[in-house]
Coordinates of C-alpha atoms in Angstrom, one line a residue:
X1 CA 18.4 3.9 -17.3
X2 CA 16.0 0.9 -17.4
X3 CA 18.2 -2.8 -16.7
X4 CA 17.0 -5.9 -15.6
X5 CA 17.7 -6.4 -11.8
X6 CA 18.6 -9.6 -10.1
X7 CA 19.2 -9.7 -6.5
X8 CA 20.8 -12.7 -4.3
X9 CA 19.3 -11.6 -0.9
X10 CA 15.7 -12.5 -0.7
X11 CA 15.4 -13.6 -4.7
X12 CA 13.1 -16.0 -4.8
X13 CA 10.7 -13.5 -2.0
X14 CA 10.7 -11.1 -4.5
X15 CA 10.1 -12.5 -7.6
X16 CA 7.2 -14.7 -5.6
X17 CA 5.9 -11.2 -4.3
X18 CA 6.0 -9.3 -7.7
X19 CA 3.7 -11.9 -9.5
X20 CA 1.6 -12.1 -6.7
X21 CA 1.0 -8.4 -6.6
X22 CA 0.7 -8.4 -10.6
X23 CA -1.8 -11.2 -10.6
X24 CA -3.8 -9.4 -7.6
X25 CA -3.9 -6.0 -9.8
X26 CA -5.4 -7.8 -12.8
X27 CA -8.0 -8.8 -10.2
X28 CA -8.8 -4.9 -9.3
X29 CA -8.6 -3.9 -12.6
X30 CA -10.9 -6.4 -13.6
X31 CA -13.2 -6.1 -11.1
X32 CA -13.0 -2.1 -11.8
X33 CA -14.1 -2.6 -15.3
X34 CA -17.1 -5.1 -15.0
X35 CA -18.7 -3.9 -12.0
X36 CA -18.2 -0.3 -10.9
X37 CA -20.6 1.6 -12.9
X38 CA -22.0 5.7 -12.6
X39 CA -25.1 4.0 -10.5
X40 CA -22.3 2.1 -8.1
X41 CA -20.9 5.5 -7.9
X42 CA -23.6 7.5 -7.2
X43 CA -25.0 5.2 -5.0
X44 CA -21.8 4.9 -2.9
X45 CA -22.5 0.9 -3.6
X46 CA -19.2 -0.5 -2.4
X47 CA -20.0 -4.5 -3.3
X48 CA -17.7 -4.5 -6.6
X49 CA -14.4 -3.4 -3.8
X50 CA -15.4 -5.9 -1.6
X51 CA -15.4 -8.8 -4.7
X52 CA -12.2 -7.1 -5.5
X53 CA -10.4 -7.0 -1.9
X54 CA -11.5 -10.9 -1.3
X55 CA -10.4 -11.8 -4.8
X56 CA -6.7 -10.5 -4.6
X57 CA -6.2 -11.2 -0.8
X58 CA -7.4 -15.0 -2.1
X59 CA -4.8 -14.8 -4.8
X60 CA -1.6 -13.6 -3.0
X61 CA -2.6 -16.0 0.0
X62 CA -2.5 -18.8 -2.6
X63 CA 0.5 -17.9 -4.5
X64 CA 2.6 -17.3 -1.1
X65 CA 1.4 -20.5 0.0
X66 CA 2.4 -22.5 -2.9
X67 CA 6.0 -21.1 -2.1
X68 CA 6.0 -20.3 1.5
X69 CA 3.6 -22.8 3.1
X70 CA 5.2 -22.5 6.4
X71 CA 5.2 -18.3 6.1
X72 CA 1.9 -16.6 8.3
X73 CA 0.4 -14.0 6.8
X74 CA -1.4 -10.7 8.5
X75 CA -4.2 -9.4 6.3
X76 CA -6.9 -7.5 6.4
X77 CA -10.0 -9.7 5.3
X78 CA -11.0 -13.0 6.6
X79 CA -14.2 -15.2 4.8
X80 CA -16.9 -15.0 7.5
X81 CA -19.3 -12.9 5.1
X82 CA -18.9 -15.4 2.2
X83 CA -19.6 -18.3 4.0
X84 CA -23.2 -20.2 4.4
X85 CA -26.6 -19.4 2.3
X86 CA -26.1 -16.0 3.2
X87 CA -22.9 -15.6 1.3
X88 CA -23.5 -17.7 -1.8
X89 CA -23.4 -14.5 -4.4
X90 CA -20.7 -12.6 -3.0
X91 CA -18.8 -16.4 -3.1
X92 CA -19.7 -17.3 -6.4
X93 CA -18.4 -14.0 -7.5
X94 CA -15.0 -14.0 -5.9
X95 CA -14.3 -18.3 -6.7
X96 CA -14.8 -17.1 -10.7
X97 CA -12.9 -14.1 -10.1
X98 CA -9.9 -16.0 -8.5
X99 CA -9.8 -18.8 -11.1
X100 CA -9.6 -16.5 -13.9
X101 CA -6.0 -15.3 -12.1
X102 CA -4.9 -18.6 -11.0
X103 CA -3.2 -21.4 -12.9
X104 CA -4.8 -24.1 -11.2
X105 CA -8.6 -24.4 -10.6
X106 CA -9.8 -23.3 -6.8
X107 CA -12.6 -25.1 -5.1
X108 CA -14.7 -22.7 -2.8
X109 CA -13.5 -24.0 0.1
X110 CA -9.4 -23.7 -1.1
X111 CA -10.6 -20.2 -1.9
X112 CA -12.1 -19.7 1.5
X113 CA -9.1 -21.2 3.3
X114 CA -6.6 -18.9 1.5
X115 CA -8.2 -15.7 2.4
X116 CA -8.5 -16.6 5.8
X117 CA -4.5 -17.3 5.7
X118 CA -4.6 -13.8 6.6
X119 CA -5.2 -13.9 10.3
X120 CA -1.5 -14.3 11.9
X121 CA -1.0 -12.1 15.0
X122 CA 2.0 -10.3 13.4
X123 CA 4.9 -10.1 16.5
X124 CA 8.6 -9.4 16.6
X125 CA 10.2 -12.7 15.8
X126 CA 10.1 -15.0 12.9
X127 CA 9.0 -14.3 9.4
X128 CA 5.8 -13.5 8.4
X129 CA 3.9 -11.1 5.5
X130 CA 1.3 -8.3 5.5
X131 CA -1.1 -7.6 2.9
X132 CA -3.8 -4.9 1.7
X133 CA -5.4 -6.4 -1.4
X134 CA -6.9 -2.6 -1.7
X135 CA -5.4 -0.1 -0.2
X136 CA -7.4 2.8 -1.2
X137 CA -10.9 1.8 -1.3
X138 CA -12.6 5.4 -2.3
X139 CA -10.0 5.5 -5.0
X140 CA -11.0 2.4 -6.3
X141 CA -14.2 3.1 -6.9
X142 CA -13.3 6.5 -7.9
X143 CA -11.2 4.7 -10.8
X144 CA -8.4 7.1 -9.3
X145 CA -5.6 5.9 -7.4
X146 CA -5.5 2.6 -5.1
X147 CA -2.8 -0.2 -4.6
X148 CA -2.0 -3.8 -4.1
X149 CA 0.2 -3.8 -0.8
X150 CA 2.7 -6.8 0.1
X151 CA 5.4 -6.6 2.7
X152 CA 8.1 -9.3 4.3
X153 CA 8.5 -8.8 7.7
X154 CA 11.2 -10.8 9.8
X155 CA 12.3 -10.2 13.1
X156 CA 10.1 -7.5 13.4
X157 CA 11.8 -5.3 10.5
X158 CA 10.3 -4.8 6.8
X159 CA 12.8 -6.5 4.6
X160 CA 11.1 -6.5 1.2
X161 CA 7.4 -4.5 -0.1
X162 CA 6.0 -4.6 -3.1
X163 CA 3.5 -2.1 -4.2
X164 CA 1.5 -2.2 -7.4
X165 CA -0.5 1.2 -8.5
X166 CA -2.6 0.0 -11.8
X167 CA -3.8 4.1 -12.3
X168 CA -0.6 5.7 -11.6
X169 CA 1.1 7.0 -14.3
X170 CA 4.2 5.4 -15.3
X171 CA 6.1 9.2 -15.7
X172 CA 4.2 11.5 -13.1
X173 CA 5.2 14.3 -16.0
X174 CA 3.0 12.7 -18.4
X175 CA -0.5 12.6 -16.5
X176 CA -2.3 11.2 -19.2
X177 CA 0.4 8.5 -21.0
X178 CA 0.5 5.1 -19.7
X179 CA -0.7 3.7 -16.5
X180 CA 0.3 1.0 -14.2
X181 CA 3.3 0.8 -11.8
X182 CA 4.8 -1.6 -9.8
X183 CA 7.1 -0.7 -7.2
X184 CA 9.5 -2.7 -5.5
X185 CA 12.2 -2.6 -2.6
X186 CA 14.6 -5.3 -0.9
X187 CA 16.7 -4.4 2.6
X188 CA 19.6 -2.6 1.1
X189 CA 19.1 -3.1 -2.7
X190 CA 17.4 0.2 -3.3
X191 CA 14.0 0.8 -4.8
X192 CA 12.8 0.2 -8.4
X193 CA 9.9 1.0 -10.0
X194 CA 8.9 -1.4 -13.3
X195 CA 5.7 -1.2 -15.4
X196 CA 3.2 -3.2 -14.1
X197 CA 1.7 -6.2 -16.3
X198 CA 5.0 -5.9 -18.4
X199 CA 6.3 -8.5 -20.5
X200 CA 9.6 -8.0 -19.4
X201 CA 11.4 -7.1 -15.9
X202 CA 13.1 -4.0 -16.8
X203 CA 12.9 -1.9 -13.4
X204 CA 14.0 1.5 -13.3
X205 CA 15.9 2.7 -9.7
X206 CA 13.6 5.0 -7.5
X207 CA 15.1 8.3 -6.0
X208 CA 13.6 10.9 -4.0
X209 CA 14.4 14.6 -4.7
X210 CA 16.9 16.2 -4.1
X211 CA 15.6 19.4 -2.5
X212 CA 17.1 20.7 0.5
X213 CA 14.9 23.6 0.7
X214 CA 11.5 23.2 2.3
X215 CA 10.2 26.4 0.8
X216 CA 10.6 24.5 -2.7
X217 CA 9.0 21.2 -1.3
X218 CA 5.4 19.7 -2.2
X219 CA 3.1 17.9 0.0
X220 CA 1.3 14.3 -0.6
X221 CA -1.6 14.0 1.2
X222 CA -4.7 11.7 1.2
X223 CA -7.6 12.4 -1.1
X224 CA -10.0 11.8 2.3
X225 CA -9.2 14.3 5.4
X226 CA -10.7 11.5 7.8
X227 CA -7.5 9.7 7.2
X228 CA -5.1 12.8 7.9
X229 CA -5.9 16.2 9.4
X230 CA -5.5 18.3 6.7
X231 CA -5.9 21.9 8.6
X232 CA -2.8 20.4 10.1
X233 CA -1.1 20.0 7.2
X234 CA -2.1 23.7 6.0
X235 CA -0.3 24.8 9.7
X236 CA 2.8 22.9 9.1
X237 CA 2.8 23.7 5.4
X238 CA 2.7 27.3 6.4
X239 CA 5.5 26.8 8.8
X240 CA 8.0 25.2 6.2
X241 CA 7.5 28.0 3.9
X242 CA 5.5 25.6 1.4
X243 CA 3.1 27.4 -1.3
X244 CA 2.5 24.9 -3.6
X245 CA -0.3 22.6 -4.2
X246 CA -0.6 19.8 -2.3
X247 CA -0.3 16.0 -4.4
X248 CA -3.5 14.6 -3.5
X249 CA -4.2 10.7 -3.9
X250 CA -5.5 7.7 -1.9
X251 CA -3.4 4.6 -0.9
X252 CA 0.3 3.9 -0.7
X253 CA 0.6 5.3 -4.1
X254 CA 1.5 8.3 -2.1
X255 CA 4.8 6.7 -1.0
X256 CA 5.9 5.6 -4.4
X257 CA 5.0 9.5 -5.3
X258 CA 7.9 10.5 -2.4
X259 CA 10.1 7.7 -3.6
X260 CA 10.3 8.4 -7.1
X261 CA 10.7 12.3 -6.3
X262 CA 6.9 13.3 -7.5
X263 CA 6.3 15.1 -4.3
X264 CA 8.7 15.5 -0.8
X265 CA 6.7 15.6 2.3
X266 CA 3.9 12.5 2.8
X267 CA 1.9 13.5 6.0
X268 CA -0.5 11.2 7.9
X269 CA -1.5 13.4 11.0
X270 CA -3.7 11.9 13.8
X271 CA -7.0 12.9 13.3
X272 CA -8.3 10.4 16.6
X273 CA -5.8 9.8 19.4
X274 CA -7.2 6.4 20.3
X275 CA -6.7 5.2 16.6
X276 CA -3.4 2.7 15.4
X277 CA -2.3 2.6 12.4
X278 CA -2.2 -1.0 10.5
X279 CA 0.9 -2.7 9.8
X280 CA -0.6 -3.9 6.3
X281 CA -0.9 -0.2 5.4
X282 CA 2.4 1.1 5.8
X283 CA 4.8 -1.6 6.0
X284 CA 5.7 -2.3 1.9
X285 CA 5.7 2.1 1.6
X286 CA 7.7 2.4 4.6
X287 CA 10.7 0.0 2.9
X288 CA 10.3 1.7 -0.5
X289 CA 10.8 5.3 0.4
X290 CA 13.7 4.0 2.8
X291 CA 15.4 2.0 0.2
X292 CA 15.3 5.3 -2.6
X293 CA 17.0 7.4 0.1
X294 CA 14.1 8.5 2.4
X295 CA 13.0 8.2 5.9
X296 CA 10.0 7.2 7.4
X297 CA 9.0 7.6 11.0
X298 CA 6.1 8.8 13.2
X299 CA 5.3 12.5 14.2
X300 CA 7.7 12.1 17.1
X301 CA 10.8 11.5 14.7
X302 CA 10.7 7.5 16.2
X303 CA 11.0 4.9 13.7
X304 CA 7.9 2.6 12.8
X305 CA 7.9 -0.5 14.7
X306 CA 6.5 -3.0 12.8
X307 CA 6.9 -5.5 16.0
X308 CA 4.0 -5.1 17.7
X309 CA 1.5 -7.2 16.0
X310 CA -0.9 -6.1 13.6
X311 CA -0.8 -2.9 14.3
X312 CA 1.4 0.5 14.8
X313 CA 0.6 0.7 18.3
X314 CA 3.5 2.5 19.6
X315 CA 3.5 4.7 16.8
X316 CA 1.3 8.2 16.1
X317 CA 0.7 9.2 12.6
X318 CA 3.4 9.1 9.9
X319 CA 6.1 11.1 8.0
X320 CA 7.9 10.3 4.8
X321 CA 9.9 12.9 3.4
X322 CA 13.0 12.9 1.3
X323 CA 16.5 13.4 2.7
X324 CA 16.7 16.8 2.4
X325 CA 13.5 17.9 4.2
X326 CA 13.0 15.2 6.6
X327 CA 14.1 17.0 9.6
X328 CA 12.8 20.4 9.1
X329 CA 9.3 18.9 8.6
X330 CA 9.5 16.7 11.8
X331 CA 10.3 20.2 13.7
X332 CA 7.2 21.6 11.9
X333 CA 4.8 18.5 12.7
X334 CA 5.5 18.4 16.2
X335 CA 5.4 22.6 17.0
X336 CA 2.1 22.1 15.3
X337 CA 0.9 19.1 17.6
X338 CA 2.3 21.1 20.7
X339 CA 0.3 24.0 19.5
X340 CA -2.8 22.2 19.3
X341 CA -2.6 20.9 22.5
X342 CA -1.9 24.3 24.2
X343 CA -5.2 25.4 22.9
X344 CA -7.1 22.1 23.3

């Protein structure tokens, strides 16, 4: 049943977070539907993303600055490419496309500054947040799925994330009915999933399934196999007992997929040893799928450890997996890393 939520711990965080995110998916969707075109497509012209990802980072550094001035953020752009003569056009693009999702007017400089808000160092003490303003690039462009990803992190812990997904569909049963979720989750207030751009803040609580059977259980993997190894995930599927088709879709759209009970197992195998993972694109997923009865962790079984700056460095690839399947899916994931490495 759909109610309107109001929390005590971390309030004001998350309604900040959830406008920010909204405003930051106009943004996409806007720039989505003036400036990707078939000729942007087929000549894999990836400009109108990168108006897009400077636009909403720009607009969720603002907002969390009006509110938090004294909070750091770690992001994932910073303004060197729009600066000087050089950078004019891409600027001039991304100042109109901020203003049109602000409430007050943003010089190019105040625009400039609030992207490059994004550079904190990350660490284990003190509060900070993370953001991807696309996560899901290919998606994007694809007009498939990508989100807007915002996370708190204090102490070195994810306490709140926020993830809005304008293309997913608001009942996975219903492919083709209405699009746009937002997905939200709080330290011990469970997750909740709302329509994203609606006019009220009715949020429906986020479950994952209840299957206890991995032979029943679905995969959500990523659209591109240079993110995951996806022979690996054939191996491991084939080890579980798992015969049905894999839920295939970019971004952390694929955590809200596991949270709200779409699909069960979310692999993200290492495809490059030397490789760590972002903070900024895991950290809102990893709170969502915990707080709707999930786990999280890398392919060892060991929690993520959003403590070591900006990135996962301690960690290998990721699992999310409801309840019921998490631990027979570890056991598979690492036999098949062993395996590999006999043979390597």
């Amino acid at each position: 049943m759909a109610h309107s939520v109001r929390v005590a711990h971390l309030a004001k965080e998350r309604a900040v977070a959830i406008e920010a995110v909204e405003r930051a998916s106009r943004v996409c969707t806007a720039v989505f539907q003036r400036l990707v075109t078939e000729e942007t497509l087929t000549k894999k012209d990836k400009s109108p993303v990168t108006v897009a990802d400077f636009g909403a980072q720009a607009v969720v550094n603002a907002i969390l600055e009006r509110h938090f001035p004294d909070d750091p953020i770690v992001g994932e752009e910073d303004s060197k490419d729009l600066r000087g003569e050089d950078g004019r056009a891409l600027r001039d693009k991304v100042v109109d496309l901020v203003n049109a999702a602000v409430d007050q007017t943003m010089s190019a400089d105040e625009v400039l500054g609030a992207i490059d808000r994004g550079q904190y160092a990350g660490g284990a003490t003190g509060r900070h947040w993370t953001l991807d303003p696309i996560d899901g690039t290919k998606g994007f462009l694809r007009g498939e799925q990508f989100a807007v990803c915002l996370a708190l992190i204090v102490d070195g812990k994810v306490r709140l994330g926020v993830v809005g997904c304008p293309n997913l569909p608001v009942d996975a049963s219903q492919p083709l009915g209405d699009r746009g979720v937002l997905a939200v989750a709080v330290e011990g207030e469970g997750a909740f999933q709302r329509r994203l751009h609606a006019p009220s803040d009715l949020e429906t609580p986020m479950r994952v399934s209840a299957v206890a059977d991995p032979r029943d259980a679905s995969f959500c993997e990523s659209v591109e196999s240079g993110h995951s190894s996806h022979g690996d995930s054939a191996k491991i599927a084939g080890l579980l007992g798992i015969h049905r088709e894999s839920v295939r879709m970019d971004s952390q759209c694929k955590y809200v997929a596991v949270a709200r009970g779409n699909a069960d197992i979310y692999l993200r195998l290492p495809v490059d040893g030397s490789y760590e993972e972002k903070i900024w694109d895991h950290a809102a997923g990893n709170i969502i799928v915990h707080e709707a009865g999930g786990r999280v962790s890398d392919v060892s079984g060991a929690a993520l450890d959003f403590s070591a700056g900006r990135t996962l460095k301690h960690n290998k690839g990721v699992v999310a997996a409801s309840g019921g399947v998490f631990d027979a899916a570890i056991a598979a994931v690492k036999q098949t890393l062993a395996d590999k490495l006999q043979t390597a």
